[in-house]
Structures are given as structure tokens and as C-alpha cells.
């Protein structure tokens, strides 16, 4: 099925805002999680790489949130229920394998999504997606290479990587739920994602998880503002200083 | 290869002449063992300082109060990791690898700058570190761009450019706080009060007590004495503090017309030596986090090495 592609003029502003918030929050939240690695990475090169990815995502988030309103008000003054990111990106870092599994699942999705948006001249997100997709291609490359090294490295890294892929699998179905204001071919997105992820996992001598991709009541829940418990704590840390000084500029 | 005494004498003469003529010593050149050891010690300490120095600032990445500040801080901490990489590479040109140096750091056999054993208690500390700590580091490091050892001097050129950006962002951060709300101004002043004296200690003990200074000066690894650099730093900071609208916590700080420099109060060298001995507020915390990151990352490094070996072997078979 190919979703109909409305021209910007026919998309209500509110729907655009929801789409921008969804994409912006994905980038903002994942950037924050990656930022938590600073000073804790397994090797110095990864301090540089993870920070680089976090910075790219933060840049994307700032552009997307600014389409909707003031970036800082949106990042620091919304309550948990108003965030529209998928639950995948808010999952805690876990060990390095969990971080890489999260990166693999998300960066493949983001690359395919942004490729579609960039190719759609009618999409208000085309220019942003065209720029971001170049960054995201690197993120995906980074995630795939680490999936290979960990999957096909030592018995320990193999089992850690498999556990991580399995643990995060149930958060991947949400990536393909409809997003208001975002016109994409979701079937192509899902098929492309599954093909790419399956290929990376197979080359890494790992097994594609066989559990459900969505928990019973959480289908698309992040996009509707329903998050997981660790997200509240993440926001409490992220927002506390800004909220402690109402009206201050930094 | 062993060299006989007369050969060594001739090589040493070539080395001394090169240093005297301000030429660069390069990795393949002959150099005295003590010169090599001094450089490894200094470059390692500098590299360790970069990676330990990530911790106090990374402490605020997740709490940065605006997205712009968050991006700047993440980029800065990333730069420090990058500086660590250049410096470990510079040490490697002297025959000492990164793994060996990290082991020595983790075992407490090599040092990092003591300044990072102080805590970052508020957001303003991020600004104070940029302005004062990076400012002091630049004052120390700019002369190293002319250091006699080529790879170190070249690494320092790049590092100093980035450090200068870090110093400006710290100043700009403090300026925003100083001109902000009353609470923000107080936060900035408190941070400067806590970081000023430890920053002055970054130049090391007074010249008459400095263990390594004179030989390093002769070898042109070091170009200025600790006290000279400290004075230069104080003279730079005083007008900057005024522009910031902040005060420096030293009642004895005043312009001395005769010397053409600022006089300043006595530094608490007991505190310096205590922190150096491991009794600073964060010594244990910093090294424990570093060790933990290294130990918890061991399986990742092993996996990468195993993967590389496996696939190098496959490649070898394919081309055999």
C-alpha cells in the first residue's frame, strides 16, 4: 500500500506540529541517552563516536522542535505525557550491546524514514530530512559495524549482543505505527527495515528475535504520550535545572 | 642495536645542537633516554588529564539548562576525548602505547592534573572550568607548541586552538550568568570563588621547589617557569573578571606599578600537596569511574580484537 501524499497546503498545521514533535523528540531523547555515555565508553574512540552521534541528533532535534515553538520550552517545560518519542529511544543505555542494538534498530528506521521524506518534494520535512539523512547514514554504519564485531567477536560479546537484540525487539513495532502529519509509505518502511536489520543480524552470526514486536497495550504508545518508567527519571534529570530558574536565560 | 660510548657522545652532540638551534626532534632521531622518559611522563600526564577531565564536565551534560548549552558542552567533552587520542598517539611515537599508559594511570603510577579532583557542584562550574581551568591550561600549553619534540608540538597546535574556543565558551557562559538573575549571578560568583585558587595551583609548585623544571627548560620541552606562567595568567584574568562583573577571592590582589604585574596572595600549598597525595575531594571517585569504564569495556575491546583477527585471517586465506 502506498499512503496518499498530501501537499503541505492540505496538511493542517496541527498535524505538522505533531509530526515535528514526534521526530524531534526521538532525536532529543536518543541524544540525551547517548550523552550519558560521556566518560563511560569502553574505548576512547567510542567517546568520540557516541558524542558525535549525540550531537547530530541534538542538532536535528533543535531544528524540528523550532518548527513547533521555542526549543527550550518544548524540551524543558513539557511533562512526560506530552513527549511524542517512541519508547525505543528512551530505553536506558544498559551495556554497550544494548546501546548498539538500540542504535541499530533506530538508525535503520531513521535512515529509511528520512530517505522517504527527503525524496518527497511536497513534504515540509524534505529539506531537514535531506540534510539529516547524511548524518544518519553514518550512525547506521557505526551501529552495523559494532553489531558485526560484537556478534562475531567473542562468545561473551555474542551472547550479550543477542540478549540486547532480544530485549529491545518489543519496542520496534512502534516505529511503524502511523504518525499524524507524516505521509510515508509505512509498508515500504517496515519491509526495508526488516530486510536491513535481518541482514546485519545474520552477518553478525546472530539470530533475528522471534518475539512480538509490540507489547499488548503499548502499540504506538510513545507517539501518544505513554512512556516507560525510566523516561520520567530521565526527564527529571534533564529538566530540573531549567525548571529551578523560571524565566532565566542561559 | 647498542652504541659505543664515543658514538653516543657524537649522537648527543647532534641532539644538543638541534635543540640549541630550535630544530624539532623527530621520532626516528636519536635522543637521550632521559629526554624520552621525561616526554613520555609529561605527555602521558597530559593525555590522562584530558580523559579524566571529561568527568567533571560530563557531570553536567544531562542537566545542561538549554539545548544550545547542551550542544556546546557535549562538543567540548568530545574535544577532550579527541585531545586524549592525539596525545596518546604522540606518546606512542616515543615507543609507549596507550594500553600501557592507561594501565599505569589505573594503577596510580602516573598522574593527571590535580585540578580534576575538585567537584563540579553547580552549572556555573562548567563556566568556571572553561574560563579559569582551560585558561590556565592554555597559558601552560601555548609555549608547548614550540616544544623541541615535533609530534608533541604539532599535537599542541591543534589542541590549543580548541582550548581557546573552550575558554571563550566558559567566559561567555559565566557572562550570561553574571548578567542573569540574582541567583544566576550568585551561582557564577560561587563557582569562581571555588575554582580560582585551584586554577593558580595548576602551574605547579613555585620555581624553587619544582622537581623537573630546570632540565626540561634546558631541553626546550618547557619554555617558561611555573611562576612566570602563573603571573601571566593572573594578569590576564584580573581585567576579564572585571568585564564579567565578578570578583576574584583574593584580598591581596592588586596592581603593582613597579613590577608591572598584579601582586597576589599566598597559595595554600598544603592543600595542593594534599590533593596531589590523593586526599582531594574527588581523587577516589575519578579514578574509580575511569577504572570501571575500562573494566566494563574490556569485553567490547576483546570482541573488536577477536573480530579483527578472525577477519584478517579470512582475508589472508582468500589472498593466499
Coordinates of C-alpha atoms in Angstrom, one line a residue:
Chain A
X1 CA 0.0 0.0 0.0
X2 CA 1.2 3.5 -0.8
X3 CA -0.1 6.1 1.5
X4 CA -1.5 9.2 -0.2
X5 CA 0.9 12.1 0.0
X6 CA -0.9 15.3 0.8
X7 CA 0.6 18.6 -0.2
X8 CA 1.7 20.9 2.6
X9 CA -1.2 23.2 1.9
X10 CA -3.7 20.4 2.7
X11 CA -2.0 19.3 5.9
X12 CA -3.3 21.1 8.9
X13 CA -0.7 23.0 10.9
X14 CA -1.5 21.0 14.0
X15 CA -0.7 17.7 12.2
X16 CA 2.7 19.2 11.1
X17 CA 3.4 20.1 14.6
X18 CA 2.6 16.6 15.9
X19 CA 4.9 15.1 13.2
X20 CA 7.7 17.6 14.0
X21 CA 7.4 16.8 17.7
X22 CA 7.5 13.1 17.1
X23 CA 10.7 13.2 15.0
X24 CA 12.2 16.0 17.2
X25 CA 11.5 14.1 20.4
X26 CA 13.0 10.9 19.0
X27 CA 16.2 12.8 18.3
X28 CA 16.2 14.8 21.5
X29 CA 15.7 11.7 23.8
X30 CA 18.2 9.5 22.0
X31 CA 20.8 12.2 22.0
X32 CA 20.3 12.6 25.8
X33 CA 20.7 8.8 26.3
X34 CA 23.9 8.8 24.2
X35 CA 25.2 11.8 26.1
X36 CA 25.0 9.7 29.3
X37 CA 27.9 7.7 27.9
X38 CA 30.4 10.6 28.2
X39 CA 33.2 9.5 30.4
X40 CA 32.0 5.9 30.5
X41 CA 32.6 4.5 27.0
X42 CA 34.6 1.2 26.6
X43 CA 37.3 2.8 24.4
X44 CA 38.4 6.4 23.7
X45 CA 37.3 6.2 20.0
X46 CA 33.8 5.5 21.2
X47 CA 33.8 8.5 23.4
X48 CA 34.3 10.5 20.3
X49 CA 31.8 8.5 18.1
X50 CA 28.9 8.3 20.6
X51 CA 29.3 12.1 21.3
X52 CA 29.3 12.7 17.6
X53 CA 26.1 10.8 17.1
X54 CA 24.5 12.5 20.1
X55 CA 25.5 15.9 18.7
X56 CA 24.0 15.1 15.2
X57 CA 20.7 14.1 16.9
X58 CA 20.6 17.1 19.1
X59 CA 21.1 19.3 16.0
X60 CA 18.2 17.6 14.3
X61 CA 16.0 17.9 17.4
X62 CA 16.7 21.6 17.7
X63 CA 15.6 22.2 14.1
X64 CA 12.5 20.1 14.4
X65 CA 11.4 21.5 17.7
X66 CA 11.9 25.0 16.5
X67 CA 9.3 24.4 13.8
X68 CA 6.8 24.0 16.6
X69 CA 7.8 26.6 19.1
X70 CA 10.7 27.6 21.4
X71 CA 13.1 24.7 21.6
X72 CA 13.9 25.1 25.2
X73 CA 10.3 25.5 26.4
X74 CA 9.5 22.3 24.5
X75 CA 12.4 20.3 25.8
X76 CA 12.4 21.5 29.4
X77 CA 8.8 22.5 30.3
X78 CA 6.7 19.7 28.9
X79 CA 5.5 17.0 31.1
X80 CA 6.3 13.4 30.3
X81 CA 2.8 12.7 28.8
X82 CA 3.4 15.4 26.2
X83 CA 6.5 13.8 24.7
X84 CA 5.9 12.1 21.4
X85 CA 9.0 10.0 21.0
X86 CA 8.9 6.2 20.5
X87 CA 9.7 4.2 23.6
X88 CA 12.7 2.6 22.0
X89 CA 14.8 5.7 22.2
X90 CA 14.1 6.3 25.9
X91 CA 15.3 2.9 27.0
X92 CA 18.3 3.1 29.3
X93 CA 21.7 2.6 27.9
X94 CA 22.3 -0.8 29.5
X95 CA 25.6 -2.3 28.5
X96 CA 27.3 -1.3 25.3
X97 CA 25.5 -4.1 23.4
X98 CA 22.1 -2.7 24.4
X99 CA 23.2 0.8 23.2
X100 CA 24.3 -0.7 19.9
X101 CA 21.1 -2.7 19.5
X102 CA 19.1 0.4 20.1
X103 CA 21.3 2.3 17.6
X104 CA 20.9 -0.4 15.0
X105 CA 17.1 -0.6 15.3
X106 CA 16.6 3.2 15.4
X107 CA 19.2 4.3 12.8
X108 CA 18.0 1.9 10.2
X109 CA 14.4 3.2 10.8
X110 CA 15.5 6.8 10.8
X111 CA 17.6 6.5 7.6
X112 CA 14.7 4.8 5.7
X113 CA 12.2 7.3 7.0
X114 CA 14.4 10.4 6.2
X115 CA 15.1 9.0 2.7
X116 CA 11.4 8.9 2.0
X117 CA 10.8 12.3 3.4
X118 CA 13.8 13.8 1.5
X119 CA 12.5 12.3 -1.7
X120 CA 9.0 13.8 -1.2
X121 CA 9.2 17.3 -2.6
X122 CA 5.8 18.0 -1.1
X123 CA 6.8 17.2 2.5
X124 CA 7.6 20.1 4.7
X125 CA 10.3 17.9 6.2
X126 CA 12.1 17.3 2.9
X127 CA 14.9 19.8 3.4
X128 CA 15.6 18.8 7.0
X129 CA 15.5 15.1 6.1
X130 CA 17.8 15.6 3.2
X131 CA 20.5 17.1 5.5
X132 CA 19.9 14.6 8.4
X133 CA 20.0 11.5 6.2
X134 CA 23.7 12.0 5.5
X135 CA 24.4 12.0 9.3
X136 CA 22.1 9.1 9.9
X137 CA 23.9 7.0 7.2
X138 CA 27.0 7.3 9.4
X139 CA 25.0 6.4 12.5
X140 CA 23.7 3.3 10.8
X141 CA 27.2 2.4 9.6
X142 CA 28.5 2.7 13.1
X143 CA 25.8 0.5 14.6
X144 CA 26.1 -2.1 11.9
X145 CA 29.9 -2.4 12.3
X146 CA 29.6 -2.8 16.1
X147 CA 26.8 -5.3 15.6
X148 CA 29.2 -7.3 13.5
X149 CA 32.1 -7.0 15.9
X150 CA 30.0 -7.9 18.9
X151 CA 28.0 -10.7 17.2
X152 CA 31.0 -12.2 15.6
X153 CA 33.6 -11.4 18.3
X154 CA 33.9 -13.5 21.4
X155 CA 31.3 -15.9 23.0
X156 CA 30.6 -13.3 25.6
X157 CA 30.1 -10.4 23.2
X158 CA 27.9 -12.7 21.0
X159 CA 25.6 -13.6 23.9
X160 CA 25.4 -10.0 25.2
X161 CA 24.5 -8.8 21.7
X162 CA 21.9 -11.4 21.3
X163 CA 20.3 -10.6 24.6
X164 CA 20.3 -6.9 23.7
X165 CA 18.6 -7.5 20.4
X166 CA 16.0 -9.7 22.1
X167 CA 15.4 -7.3 24.9
X168 CA 14.7 -4.3 22.6
X169 CA 12.8 -6.2 19.9
X170 CA 9.4 -5.5 21.5
X171 CA 10.0 -1.8 21.1
X172 CA 10.5 -2.0 17.3
X173 CA 6.9 -2.4 16.2
X174 CA 6.0 1.1 17.3
X175 CA 8.4 2.5 14.7
X176 CA 5.8 1.6 12.0
X177 CA 2.7 3.0 13.6
X178 CA 1.1 5.9 11.8
X179 CA 2.2 9.4 12.8
X180 CA -0.2 12.3 12.4
X181 CA 1.1 14.7 9.7
X182 CA 3.7 12.3 8.4
X183 CA 3.0 10.9 5.0
X184 CA 5.2 7.9 4.4
X185 CA 4.8 4.5 2.8
X186 CA 4.8 2.5 6.1
X187 CA 4.8 -0.9 4.4
X188 CA 7.9 0.0 2.5
X189 CA 9.4 1.4 5.7
X190 CA 8.7 -1.8 7.6
X191 CA 9.9 -4.1 4.8
X192 CA 13.1 -2.1 4.2
X193 CA 13.8 -2.0 7.9
X194 CA 13.2 -5.7 8.4
X195 CA 15.4 -6.6 5.4
X196 CA 18.3 -4.4 6.5
X197 CA 18.2 -5.4 10.2
X198 CA 17.8 -9.1 9.3
X199 CA 20.8 -8.9 7.0
X200 CA 23.0 -7.2 9.7
X201 CA 22.0 -9.6 12.3
X202 CA 22.6 -12.6 10.0
X203 CA 26.1 -11.3 9.0
X204 CA 26.9 -10.9 12.7
X205 CA 26.1 -14.6 13.2
X206 CA 23.2 -13.6 15.4
X207 CA 19.5 -14.7 15.3
X208 CA 16.6 -12.4 14.5
X209 CA 14.5 -12.2 17.6
X210 CA 11.2 -14.1 17.2
X211 CA 9.1 -12.5 19.9
X212 CA 6.3 -10.0 19.3
X213 CA 7.4 -6.5 18.1
X214 CA 4.8 -4.8 20.2
X215 CA 3.5 -5.3 23.8
X216 CA -0.2 -5.9 24.0
X217 CA -1.4 -2.4 25.1
X218 CA 1.6 -0.3 24.1
X219 CA 1.1 -0.2 20.3
X220 CA 2.3 3.2 19.2
X221 CA 2.1 4.3 22.8
X222 CA 5.1 6.7 22.8
X223 CA 3.6 8.6 20.0
X224 CA 0.5 9.0 22.2
X225 CA 2.5 10.2 25.2
X226 CA 2.6 6.9 27.1
X227 CA 6.2 6.2 28.1
X228 CA 8.1 3.6 30.2
X229 CA 9.1 4.2 33.8
X230 CA 12.8 5.1 33.2
X231 CA 11.7 8.1 31.0
X232 CA 10.3 10.0 33.9
X233 CA 13.6 9.9 35.7
X234 CA 15.5 10.9 32.6
X235 CA 13.3 13.9 32.2
X236 CA 13.6 14.8 35.9
X237 CA 17.4 15.0 35.5
X238 CA 17.2 16.8 32.2
X239 CA 14.7 19.4 33.2
X240 CA 15.4 20.1 36.9
X241 CA 18.0 23.0 36.5
X242 CA 16.0 24.8 33.8
X243 CA 12.8 24.5 35.8
X244 CA 14.5 25.7 39.0
X245 CA 15.1 29.1 37.5
X246 CA 11.8 30.1 35.8
X247 CA 12.2 32.7 33.2
X248 CA 16.0 32.8 33.4
X249 CA 18.1 32.8 30.2
X250 CA 21.3 30.7 29.9
Chain B
X1 CA 71.4 -2.0 18.4
X2 CA 73.9 -0.9 21.0
X3 CA 76.1 2.1 20.6
X4 CA 79.5 2.6 22.0
X5 CA 80.5 5.5 24.2
X6 CA 82.1 7.6 21.5
X7 CA 79.2 7.1 19.2
X8 CA 76.8 8.1 21.9
X9 CA 78.8 11.2 22.5
X10 CA 78.6 12.1 18.8
X11 CA 74.8 11.5 18.8
X12 CA 74.3 13.5 21.9
X13 CA 76.2 16.4 20.3
X14 CA 73.9 16.3 17.2
X15 CA 70.9 16.2 19.6
X16 CA 72.1 19.1 21.7
X17 CA 72.9 21.1 18.5
X18 CA 69.4 20.5 17.1
X19 CA 67.8 21.6 20.4
X20 CA 70.1 24.7 20.6
X21 CA 69.2 25.6 17.0
X22 CA 65.4 25.3 17.9
X23 CA 65.0 22.4 15.4
X24 CA 62.5 19.7 16.1
X25 CA 63.5 16.3 17.4
X26 CA 61.5 13.7 15.4
X27 CA 60.6 10.1 16.5
X28 CA 63.4 8.5 14.4
X29 CA 66.1 10.8 15.7
X30 CA 68.4 9.7 18.4
X31 CA 67.6 11.2 21.8
X32 CA 68.8 10.7 25.3
X33 CA 66.9 8.2 27.4
X34 CA 66.1 10.7 30.0
X35 CA 64.7 13.1 27.4
X36 CA 62.4 10.3 26.1
X37 CA 61.3 9.4 29.6
X38 CA 60.6 13.0 30.5
X39 CA 58.5 13.4 27.4
X40 CA 56.6 10.2 28.0
X41 CA 55.9 11.2 31.6
X42 CA 54.7 14.7 30.6
X43 CA 52.6 13.6 27.5
X44 CA 51.0 10.8 29.4
X45 CA 50.1 13.1 32.3
X46 CA 48.6 15.5 29.8
X47 CA 46.7 12.7 28.0
X48 CA 45.4 11.3 31.3
X49 CA 44.3 14.8 32.3
X50 CA 42.2 15.1 29.1
X51 CA 40.3 11.9 29.7
X52 CA 39.9 12.3 33.5
X53 CA 39.0 15.9 32.8
X54 CA 35.9 14.7 30.8
X55 CA 34.3 13.6 34.1
X56 CA 33.6 16.8 35.9
X57 CA 32.1 18.4 32.8
X58 CA 30.2 15.3 31.6
X59 CA 28.6 15.5 35.1
X60 CA 26.5 18.4 33.7
X61 CA 25.7 17.2 30.1
X62 CA 22.4 15.6 31.2
X63 CA 21.4 18.7 33.2
X64 CA 22.5 21.5 30.8
X65 CA 19.8 24.1 31.1
X66 CA 19.3 24.9 27.4
X67 CA 19.8 22.8 24.2
X68 CA 22.3 25.3 22.9
X69 CA 24.4 24.9 26.1
X70 CA 24.0 21.2 26.0
X71 CA 25.3 21.0 22.4
X72 CA 28.3 23.2 23.3
X73 CA 29.1 21.1 26.4
X74 CA 28.9 17.8 24.5
X75 CA 31.1 19.1 21.8
X76 CA 33.6 20.3 24.4
X77 CA 33.7 17.0 26.2
X78 CA 34.1 15.3 22.9
X79 CA 37.1 17.5 22.0
X80 CA 38.7 16.4 25.2
X81 CA 38.4 12.8 24.2
X82 CA 39.9 13.8 20.9
X83 CA 42.8 15.5 22.6
X84 CA 43.4 12.3 24.6
X85 CA 43.7 10.5 21.3
X86 CA 46.2 12.9 19.8
X87 CA 48.3 12.8 22.9
X88 CA 48.3 9.1 23.4
X89 CA 49.4 8.9 19.7
X90 CA 52.2 11.4 20.4
X91 CA 53.4 9.2 23.3
X92 CA 53.2 6.2 21.0
X93 CA 55.8 7.8 18.7
X94 CA 58.2 7.5 21.7
X95 CA 57.6 3.8 21.9
X96 CA 55.0 3.7 24.7
X97 CA 51.5 2.5 23.7
X98 CA 48.1 3.7 25.0
X99 CA 47.3 0.4 26.8
X100 CA 50.5 0.6 28.9
X101 CA 49.9 4.2 29.8
X102 CA 46.2 3.5 30.8
X103 CA 47.4 0.6 32.9
X104 CA 49.8 3.0 34.7
X105 CA 47.0 5.5 35.2
X106 CA 44.6 2.9 36.6
X107 CA 47.3 1.6 38.9
X108 CA 48.0 5.1 40.2
X109 CA 51.6 5.0 38.9
X110 CA 51.0 8.0 36.6
X111 CA 49.3 11.3 37.4
X112 CA 46.7 13.5 35.8
X113 CA 46.2 17.2 36.6
X114 CA 45.1 17.6 40.2
X115 CA 42.5 20.2 39.3
X116 CA 40.1 17.5 38.2
X117 CA 40.0 16.2 41.7
X118 CA 37.7 19.1 42.6
X119 CA 33.9 18.7 42.1
X120 CA 31.5 20.5 39.7
X121 CA 28.8 21.4 42.1
X122 CA 26.7 23.8 40.1
X123 CA 26.1 24.6 36.4
X124 CA 28.3 27.7 36.8
X125 CA 31.3 25.3 37.5
X126 CA 31.1 24.4 33.8
X127 CA 31.8 28.1 33.0
X128 CA 34.5 28.4 35.7
X129 CA 36.3 25.4 34.3
X130 CA 36.2 26.8 30.8
X131 CA 37.3 30.3 31.8
X132 CA 39.8 29.5 34.6
X133 CA 40.9 25.9 34.2
X134 CA 41.1 25.9 30.4
X135 CA 42.5 29.4 30.6
X136 CA 45.3 28.2 32.8
X137 CA 45.8 25.2 30.6
X138 CA 46.2 27.4 27.5
X139 CA 48.7 29.6 29.3
X140 CA 50.7 26.5 30.1
X141 CA 50.2 24.9 26.7
X142 CA 50.8 27.7 24.2
X143 CA 54.6 27.6 24.8
X144 CA 54.4 23.8 24.2
X145 CA 53.5 24.5 20.6
X146 CA 57.3 25.3 20.3
X147 CA 58.4 22.3 22.3
X148 CA 61.5 20.6 21.0
X149 CA 59.7 17.3 20.3
X150 CA 57.9 17.5 16.9
X151 CA 54.9 15.2 17.4
X152 CA 54.0 16.8 20.8
X153 CA 54.5 20.4 19.5
X154 CA 52.2 19.6 16.5
X155 CA 49.5 18.0 18.6
X156 CA 49.6 21.1 20.9
X157 CA 49.0 23.5 18.0
X158 CA 45.7 21.7 17.3
X159 CA 44.8 21.3 21.0
X160 CA 45.5 25.0 21.8
X161 CA 43.1 26.1 19.0
X162 CA 40.3 24.1 20.5
X163 CA 41.2 25.0 24.1
X164 CA 40.9 28.6 23.2
X165 CA 37.4 28.0 22.0
X166 CA 36.7 26.2 25.3
X167 CA 38.0 29.1 27.3
X168 CA 35.8 31.6 25.4
X169 CA 32.7 29.4 25.9
X170 CA 33.4 29.3 29.6
X171 CA 33.7 33.1 29.7
X172 CA 30.6 33.5 27.7
X173 CA 28.7 31.1 29.9
X174 CA 29.7 33.0 33.1
X175 CA 28.9 36.3 31.5
X176 CA 25.3 35.1 30.8
X177 CA 25.0 34.0 34.4
X178 CA 26.6 37.2 35.8
X179 CA 24.1 39.3 33.8
X180 CA 21.2 37.0 34.6
X181 CA 19.0 36.7 37.6
X182 CA 20.3 37.3 41.1
X183 CA 20.5 33.6 41.7
X184 CA 22.5 33.0 38.5
X185 CA 24.9 35.8 39.4
X186 CA 25.4 34.3 42.8
X187 CA 26.0 30.9 41.2
X188 CA 28.7 32.3 39.0
X189 CA 30.5 34.1 41.8
X190 CA 30.4 31.0 44.0
X191 CA 32.0 28.9 41.2
X192 CA 34.7 31.5 40.6
X193 CA 35.4 31.6 44.4
X194 CA 35.9 27.8 44.4
X195 CA 37.9 27.5 41.2
X196 CA 40.3 30.5 41.5
X197 CA 42.9 29.1 43.8
X198 CA 43.0 25.6 42.4
X199 CA 43.5 27.2 39.0
X200 CA 46.6 29.0 40.2
X201 CA 47.9 25.7 41.6
X202 CA 47.7 24.3 38.1
X203 CA 51.0 25.9 37.2
X204 CA 52.7 23.6 39.7
X205 CA 54.9 24.4 42.7
X206 CA 57.0 27.6 43.0
X207 CA 60.1 27.6 40.8
X208 CA 62.5 26.8 43.7
X209 CA 60.5 23.6 44.6
X210 CA 59.8 22.3 41.1
X211 CA 61.4 18.9 40.6
X212 CA 61.5 18.6 36.8
X213 CA 61.7 22.2 35.7
X214 CA 65.4 23.0 35.0
X215 CA 66.2 20.0 32.8
X216 CA 63.0 20.4 30.9
X217 CA 63.9 24.1 30.3
X218 CA 67.3 23.1 29.0
X219 CA 65.8 20.6 26.6
X220 CA 63.2 23.2 25.5
X221 CA 60.4 20.9 26.5
X222 CA 59.4 23.7 28.8
X223 CA 59.9 27.3 27.9
X224 CA 58.8 29.3 30.9
X225 CA 59.0 28.7 34.6
X226 CA 55.9 27.9 36.7
X227 CA 55.9 31.2 38.5
X228 CA 56.2 33.2 35.2
X229 CA 53.3 31.4 33.7
X230 CA 51.2 31.8 36.9
X231 CA 51.9 35.6 36.9
X232 CA 50.9 35.8 33.2
X233 CA 47.6 34.0 34.0
X234 CA 46.8 36.3 36.9
X235 CA 47.5 39.4 34.8
X236 CA 45.2 38.1 32.1
X237 CA 42.3 37.1 34.5
X238 CA 42.0 40.3 36.5
X239 CA 40.6 42.5 33.7
X240 CA 38.5 39.6 32.5
X241 CA 36.9 39.2 35.9
X242 CA 36.1 42.9 35.9
X243 CA 34.4 42.6 32.5
X244 CA 32.5 39.6 33.8
X245 CA 31.2 41.7 36.8
X246 CA 32.7 39.1 39.1
X247 CA 35.4 39.3 41.8
X248 CA 38.4 37.1 42.5
X249 CA 38.6 35.8 46.0
X250 CA 41.9 37.3 47.0
X251 CA 42.1 40.4 49.2
X252 CA 45.8 40.8 48.4
X253 CA 45.2 41.0 44.7
X254 CA 46.3 44.5 43.4
X255 CA 48.3 46.1 40.6
X256 CA 51.9 46.7 41.3
X257 CA 53.1 49.6 39.3
X258 CA 56.7 48.9 39.9
X259 CA 56.7 45.3 38.8
X260 CA 54.1 46.0 36.0
X261 CA 52.2 42.9 37.3
X262 CA 49.5 42.1 39.8
X263 CA 50.6 41.0 43.2
X264 CA 48.5 38.2 44.6
X265 CA 48.1 36.4 47.9
X266 CA 49.8 33.3 49.2
X267 CA 48.7 30.0 47.7
X268 CA 47.8 27.2 50.1
X269 CA 50.5 24.7 49.0
X270 CA 49.4 22.3 51.8
X271 CA 46.1 21.9 50.0
X272 CA 47.9 21.4 46.7
X273 CA 50.1 18.6 48.2
X274 CA 47.2 17.0 50.0
X275 CA 45.2 16.8 46.7
X276 CA 48.3 15.5 45.0
X277 CA 48.7 12.8 47.6
X278 CA 45.2 11.6 46.9
X279 CA 43.2 13.5 49.5
X280 CA 41.3 15.8 47.2
X281 CA 37.5 15.8 47.2
X282 CA 37.2 13.6 44.1
X283 CA 40.5 11.6 43.7
X284 CA 38.9 8.3 44.6
X285 CA 35.7 9.0 42.6
X286 CA 37.6 10.0 39.4
X287 CA 40.0 7.0 39.3
X288 CA 37.2 4.6 40.3
X289 CA 35.0 5.8 37.4
X290 CA 37.9 5.6 35.0
X291 CA 38.8 2.0 36.1
X292 CA 35.2 0.9 36.0
X293 CA 34.7 2.3 32.4
X294 CA 37.9 0.5 31.4
X295 CA 37.0 -2.8 33.1
X296 CA 33.4 -2.8 32.0
X297 CA 34.6 -2.1 28.4
X298 CA 37.1 -4.9 28.4
X299 CA 34.7 -7.4 26.7
X300 CA 33.9 -4.8 24.0
X301 CA 37.6 -4.3 23.2
X302 CA 38.2 -8.0 23.3
X303 CA 35.3 -8.6 20.9
X304 CA 36.7 -6.0 18.5
X305 CA 40.1 -7.6 18.6
X306 CA 38.7 -11.1 18.1
X307 CA 36.6 -9.9 15.2
X308 CA 39.6 -8.2 13.6
X309 CA 41.8 -11.3 14.0
X310 CA 39.1 -13.6 12.5
X311 CA 38.5 -11.4 9.5
X312 CA 42.2 -10.7 8.9
X313 CA 42.7 -14.5 8.8
X314 CA 39.9 -14.9 6.3
X315 CA 41.4 -12.2 4.2
X316 CA 44.8 -13.9 4.4
X317 CA 43.3 -17.2 3.3
X318 CA 41.5 -15.6 0.4
X319 CA 44.6 -14.0 -0.9
X320 CA 46.9 -16.9 -0.2

